[in-house]
Amino acid sequence: MSLLIKSIKLDGFKSYEKATISFNEKFNVIVGENNIGKTTIFEAMLLWKKCYDLNVKANKKGFYKSGNNLYVNFEELHFIRLSQDTDIFNGTKKECMIYLQLFDDELQSNFDLGFTLTKPYNIPNAYIRITMIDQSEFSEFEKYCKYKNIKLDNIMFIHQTKPVSNVLNKEPYMYKGQIIKKIEKGKSNEVLRNKIINSINSNKERLETYMKKVLGIDFSFIIPTKNKKDQQEYIDLKVNINNQKLDIFLQGSGFLQVAEIFSTIDTVDNELNILLIDEPDSHISPRIQNKLLQELKKIHNTQIFVISHNDNFVSNLDPNEIIFINSDNKSKSDIYSLVQNSDLDVIHHSMGGIISSLTTLQNADKIIFVEGEDDIAYIKKIYNRMCVVDIADKILSDSIDFGDIAFWHIRGKDYLKIKIDNYKNILSQLVERKRYSIIFDKDFCTVKFNNIFKNEMKNRLGKNSKCYTHEGYCFESVLFSNDEILANFIHRLSKVDINIVEKFIEDYRISIQNDLKNVSTDRYNKMKNKFNGQKKESRLELKKVDFDCFAKECSKDYKYAMNKYNITEFVLNFEKRQKVKLFDRNDDNPETCASLLLKSYIETIKSIDDVYDSYKELIKFIFKND
């Protein structure tokens, strides 16, 4: 492989104030603490490619001049996790820069290709302005491509694999250009049959050979003859395993995921193919993972990037293939791969507890899925506080302890159904006869559709399973489910007169309720934009939810509206009006404010009257011996 990504430089992009991350020429596994910015690196690569494509002229032989103002519409940024355009930038900045350094190891040539992204003033969520940073670098790269006889649009293809949530029951025949477009839009699963046929027609043995090595099974594809394309609208593609010929639609998730990855690699043909695999632990079984990654390393023109939360996974890698990100090295300007095997101890120490150990799983009676590590910390903190003030026994007459429970965090609600199916399948191979439960936020779901989704999750988890969602928008919003308890808590925390606190809470509640009844208010539109940002293919529970129905529920009961942004507004407004500081903090980030408000509440619990009903039910849900 001659061309590769040598490094990425981020300046003011999302959680990265300024950092340059250097890569291995072939294989990179990015590991680190939760919410530290691993997926942000993938997002930056995809955004860079979007900027690059916009700057390539229609004839594919040159770039537009750097003085040209080019734009990308906000709704086109579906591959980035954001609810509004300000989420792209670090802190309060309205501009960021993304560079990729491309390197040709044959010519020993470097190309620093960078773009500035700017948010327009006073026009939220409309577009982002794209500006080429150094025209001379792009001119040199243009000469390089001409020398190599490569069209500028064929220089690189970036494909991010996702859990294969749905293979179409009926898939029409498509031309290669249409297939590529589908892959670029993140809908690769919709053209799986087309990709397999193209791959087999170009090199019959290659795809099956790769897949057999990874899956460890003997099989063959039965593809339609070429003239069927003119006779039939839909593709008839079967898989023969042990003389059982079944449609590919009926194959397991591991088979489909491996077919998806290798058929995509065979379909695209560029100077450099970038394969991004985010958290293979969540949708590829351990048996398949290592074989898959070893086979991918053998592909000559593909540079691979993997995000993993599994500290055991990195034990099988060379140190120079591992990029470890934590709060310490993220604050430095340069991040490199590890140098020696002894550095792996740092990873194991840092990530210990992210994945439950096999011993913990074997000893546990219950396995409880939660969205993130914060949830586990909150649960333990609430339970421990109840024990300290001697109220746990009043809630739990017959309980089990933490040693009987294994928490397994699933990293958000995206593709939740698929994650649960795959995690349960993986865990059932490791430990037997366990009871499964799940705790997740209601988020933007209405009560009706949240209850429907809970029943679907119970069916997936199996007999004796349970599901729990917090009374409100999220874990922290439970604080707003009882105004009396909230007022007493804020009074204890601030020392402000209880009558003043009660009046502030009442005014704030009425303000939110009125705002969400009026489509012209700033709060209504901000929350609607956040809702639209979450309503996507990976969030099936929101598929039939209408924002106005959600807003109507919030206007009747404001706890459903109390996301972290509104919680932070509550904190800042109270502090400003009463000239107090509710808790010490380094910033006013919504994640920080919401978390510290909840932690402060837990620390002030003194009696059972201070505990919200929702938290009592949560503790019963987890610790009740049933």
PDB file of C-alpha atoms in Angstrom, residues 333-463:
ATOM      1  CA  SER A 333      -0.715  18.216  21.521  1.00  0.00           C
ATOM      2  CA  ASP A 334       0.496  14.876  20.117  1.00  0.00           C
ATOM      3  CA  ILE A 335      -0.967  11.391  20.568  1.00  0.00           C
ATOM      4  CA  TYR A 336       0.983   8.360  19.332  1.00  0.00           C
ATOM      5  CA  SER A 337       0.603   4.597  19.391  1.00  0.00           C
ATOM      6  CA  LEU A 338       2.089   2.667  22.307  1.00  0.00           C
ATOM      7  CA  VAL A 339       5.801   1.983  22.309  1.00  0.00           C
ATOM      8  CA  GLN A 340       6.229  -1.271  24.197  1.00  0.00           C
ATOM      9  CA  ASN A 341       4.268  -4.129  25.715  1.00  0.00           C
ATOM     10  CA  SER A 342       4.706  -2.765  29.240  1.00  0.00           C
ATOM     11  CA  ASP A 343       2.492   0.162  28.235  1.00  0.00           C
ATOM     12  CA  LEU A 344      -0.428  -2.271  28.023  1.00  0.00           C
ATOM     13  CA  ASP A 345      -0.537  -2.250  31.830  1.00  0.00           C
ATOM     14  CA  VAL A 346      -1.628   1.386  31.658  1.00  0.00           C
ATOM     15  CA  ILE A 347      -4.597   0.395  29.494  1.00  0.00           C
ATOM     16  CA  HIS A 348      -5.646  -2.496  31.717  1.00  0.00           C
ATOM     17  CA  HIS A 349      -5.438  -0.253  34.769  1.00  0.00           C
ATOM     18  CA  SER A 350      -7.382   2.577  33.132  1.00  0.00           C
ATOM     19  CA  MET A 351     -10.062   0.414  31.549  1.00  0.00           C
ATOM     20  CA  GLY A 352     -10.471  -2.079  34.355  1.00  0.00           C
ATOM     21  CA  GLY A 353     -14.179  -2.388  35.091  1.00  0.00           C
ATOM     22  CA  ILE A 354     -15.423  -1.213  31.697  1.00  0.00           C
ATOM     23  CA  ILE A 355     -16.113  -4.800  30.708  1.00  0.00           C
ATOM     24  CA  SER A 356     -17.268  -7.102  33.509  1.00  0.00           C
ATOM     25  CA  SER A 357     -14.783  -9.888  34.181  1.00  0.00           C
ATOM     26  CA  LEU A 358     -15.724 -13.475  33.511  1.00  0.00           C
ATOM     27  CA  THR A 359     -15.499 -14.231  37.230  1.00  0.00           C
ATOM     28  CA  THR A 360     -17.989 -11.470  38.050  1.00  0.00           C
ATOM     29  CA  LEU A 361     -20.353 -12.743  35.378  1.00  0.00           C
ATOM     30  CA  GLN A 362     -20.139 -16.307  36.636  1.00  0.00           C
ATOM     31  CA  ASN A 363     -20.832 -15.297  40.237  1.00  0.00           C
ATOM     32  CA  ALA A 364     -23.671 -12.930  39.387  1.00  0.00           C
ATOM     33  CA  ASP A 365     -27.323 -13.881  39.556  1.00  0.00           C
ATOM     34  CA  LYS A 366     -28.453 -10.915  37.459  1.00  0.00           C
ATOM     35  CA  ILE A 367     -26.884  -9.242  34.435  1.00  0.00           C
ATOM     36  CA  ILE A 368     -28.157  -5.692  34.058  1.00  0.00           C
ATOM     37  CA  PHE A 369     -27.597  -3.711  30.871  1.00  0.00           C
ATOM     38  CA  VAL A 370     -27.230   0.055  31.315  1.00  0.00           C
ATOM     39  CA  GLU A 371     -26.533   2.824  28.811  1.00  0.00           C
ATOM     40  CA  GLY A 372     -23.189   3.986  30.211  1.00  0.00           C
ATOM     41  CA  GLU A 373     -20.685   3.899  33.048  1.00  0.00           C
ATOM     42  CA  ASP A 374     -22.223   6.995  34.631  1.00  0.00           C
ATOM     43  CA  ASP A 375     -25.422   5.035  35.258  1.00  0.00           C
ATOM     44  CA  ILE A 376     -23.505   2.373  37.174  1.00  0.00           C
ATOM     45  CA  ALA A 377     -21.754   5.042  39.248  1.00  0.00           C
ATOM     46  CA  TYR A 378     -25.057   6.791  40.055  1.00  0.00           C
ATOM     47  CA  ILE A 379     -26.734   3.531  41.087  1.00  0.00           C
ATOM     48  CA  LYS A 380     -23.886   2.599  43.425  1.00  0.00           C
ATOM     49  CA  LYS A 381     -23.762   6.108  44.853  1.00  0.00           C
ATOM     50  CA  ILE A 382     -27.521   6.182  45.607  1.00  0.00           C
ATOM     51  CA  TYR A 383     -27.496   2.707  47.154  1.00  0.00           C
ATOM     52  CA  ASN A 384     -24.404   3.405  49.264  1.00  0.00           C
ATOM     53  CA  ARG A 385     -25.923   6.668  50.530  1.00  0.00           C
ATOM     54  CA  MET A 386     -29.110   4.837  51.503  1.00  0.00           C
ATOM     55  CA  CYS A 387     -27.026   2.337  53.447  1.00  0.00           C
ATOM     56  CA  VAL A 388     -25.072   5.117  55.205  1.00  0.00           C
ATOM     57  CA  VAL A 389     -28.240   6.848  56.442  1.00  0.00           C
ATOM     58  CA  ASP A 390     -29.949   3.515  57.284  1.00  0.00           C
ATOM     59  CA  ILE A 391     -32.864   3.736  54.871  1.00  0.00           C
ATOM     60  CA  ALA A 392     -31.968   0.927  52.450  1.00  0.00           C
ATOM     61  CA  ASP A 393     -33.667  -1.676  54.649  1.00  0.00           C
ATOM     62  CA  LYS A 394     -36.876   0.380  54.679  1.00  0.00           C
ATOM     63  CA  ILE A 395     -37.042   0.105  50.884  1.00  0.00           C
ATOM     64  CA  LEU A 396     -35.672  -3.433  50.570  1.00  0.00           C
ATOM     65  CA  SER A 397     -37.016  -5.957  53.037  1.00  0.00           C
ATOM     66  CA  ASP A 398     -35.415  -8.840  51.173  1.00  0.00           C
ATOM     67  CA  SER A 399     -32.430  -7.924  49.030  1.00  0.00           C
ATOM     68  CA  ILE A 400     -29.347  -9.195  47.244  1.00  0.00           C
ATOM     69  CA  ASP A 401     -25.960  -7.460  47.239  1.00  0.00           C
ATOM     70  CA  PHE A 402     -23.683  -6.077  44.533  1.00  0.00           C
ATOM     71  CA  GLY A 403     -21.814  -9.365  44.307  1.00  0.00           C
ATOM     72  CA  ASP A 404     -24.924 -10.942  42.808  1.00  0.00           C
ATOM     73  CA  ILE A 405     -25.165  -8.340  40.043  1.00  0.00           C
ATOM     74  CA  ALA A 406     -23.049  -7.755  36.942  1.00  0.00           C
ATOM     75  CA  PHE A 407     -23.565  -4.441  35.156  1.00  0.00           C
ATOM     76  CA  TRP A 408     -22.856  -4.324  31.431  1.00  0.00           C
ATOM     77  CA  HIS A 409     -22.884  -0.922  29.781  1.00  0.00           C
ATOM     78  CA  ILE A 410     -24.105  -0.762  26.189  1.00  0.00           C
ATOM     79  CA  ARG A 411     -22.964   2.735  25.219  1.00  0.00           C
ATOM     80  CA  GLY A 412     -26.220   4.522  24.495  1.00  0.00           C
ATOM     81  CA  LYS A 413     -29.496   3.566  22.835  1.00  0.00           C
ATOM     82  CA  ASP A 414     -28.297   3.530  19.212  1.00  0.00           C
ATOM     83  CA  TYR A 415     -29.081   0.127  17.650  1.00  0.00           C
ATOM     84  CA  LEU A 416     -30.268  -1.003  21.096  1.00  0.00           C
ATOM     85  CA  LYS A 417     -32.259  -3.999  19.840  1.00  0.00           C
ATOM     86  CA  ILE A 418     -29.304  -5.326  17.873  1.00  0.00           C
ATOM     87  CA  LYS A 419     -26.870  -4.716  20.737  1.00  0.00           C
ATOM     88  CA  ILE A 420     -29.066  -6.601  23.188  1.00  0.00           C
ATOM     89  CA  ASP A 421     -29.490  -9.534  20.790  1.00  0.00           C
ATOM     90  CA  ASN A 422     -25.755  -9.784  20.226  1.00  0.00           C
ATOM     91  CA  TYR A 423     -24.649  -9.125  23.808  1.00  0.00           C
ATOM     92  CA  LYS A 424     -27.077 -11.729  25.121  1.00  0.00           C
ATOM     93  CA  ASN A 425     -25.871 -14.192  22.493  1.00  0.00           C
ATOM     94  CA  ILE A 426     -22.241 -13.553  23.456  1.00  0.00           C
ATOM     95  CA  LEU A 427     -22.908 -13.756  27.205  1.00  0.00           C
ATOM     96  CA  SER A 428     -24.932 -16.944  26.891  1.00  0.00           C
ATOM     97  CA  GLN A 429     -21.839 -18.573  25.380  1.00  0.00           C
ATOM     98  CA  LEU A 430     -19.795 -17.542  28.439  1.00  0.00           C
ATOM     99  CA  VAL A 431     -22.235 -18.021  31.325  1.00  0.00           C
ATOM    100  CA  GLU A 432     -25.471 -19.983  31.666  1.00  0.00           C
ATOM    101  CA  ARG A 433     -28.822 -19.521  33.404  1.00  0.00           C
ATOM    102  CA  LYS A 434     -28.621 -15.808  34.092  1.00  0.00           C
ATOM    103  CA  ARG A 435     -31.494 -13.361  34.487  1.00  0.00           C
ATOM    104  CA  TYR A 436     -31.252 -10.279  32.292  1.00  0.00           C
ATOM    105  CA  SER A 437     -32.580  -6.788  32.934  1.00  0.00           C
ATOM    106  CA  ILE A 438     -32.085  -3.423  31.290  1.00  0.00           C
ATOM    107  CA  ILE A 439     -32.180   0.190  32.449  1.00  0.00           C
ATOM    108  CA  PHE A 440     -32.364   3.005  29.922  1.00  0.00           C
ATOM    109  CA  ASP A 441     -33.449   6.632  29.572  1.00  0.00           C
ATOM    110  CA  LYS A 442     -36.833   7.534  28.154  1.00  0.00           C
ATOM    111  CA  ASP A 443     -35.271  10.436  26.198  1.00  0.00           C
ATOM    112  CA  PHE A 444     -37.554  11.882  23.507  1.00  0.00           C
ATOM    113  CA  CYS A 445     -39.929   8.911  23.501  1.00  0.00           C
ATOM    114  CA  THR A 446     -43.550   9.484  24.510  1.00  0.00           C
ATOM    115  CA  VAL A 447     -44.875   7.437  27.427  1.00  0.00           C
ATOM    116  CA  LYS A 448     -46.960   5.310  25.045  1.00  0.00           C
ATOM    117  CA  PHE A 449     -44.111   4.374  22.703  1.00  0.00           C
ATOM    118  CA  ASN A 450     -41.652   4.020  25.569  1.00  0.00           C
ATOM    119  CA  ASN A 451     -43.911   1.357  27.110  1.00  0.00           C
ATOM    120  CA  ILE A 452     -44.167  -0.413  23.748  1.00  0.00           C
ATOM    121  CA  PHE A 453     -40.374  -0.331  23.420  1.00  0.00           C
ATOM    122  CA  LYS A 454     -39.925  -1.688  26.960  1.00  0.00           C
ATOM    123  CA  ASN A 455     -42.155  -4.662  26.101  1.00  0.00           C
ATOM    124  CA  GLU A 456     -40.124  -5.304  22.945  1.00  0.00           C
ATOM    125  CA  MET A 457     -36.914  -5.280  24.978  1.00  0.00           C
ATOM    126  CA  LYS A 458     -38.392  -7.684  27.546  1.00  0.00           C
ATOM    127  CA  ASN A 459     -39.283 -10.093  24.761  1.00  0.00           C
ATOM    128  CA  ARG A 460     -35.711  -9.899  23.479  1.00  0.00           C
ATOM    129  CA  LEU A 461     -34.185 -10.453  26.912  1.00  0.00           C
ATOM    130  CA  GLY A 462     -36.330 -13.513  27.541  1.00  0.00           C
ATOM    131  CA  LYS A 463     -38.207 -15.125  30.412  1.00  0.00           C
TER     132      LYS A 463
END
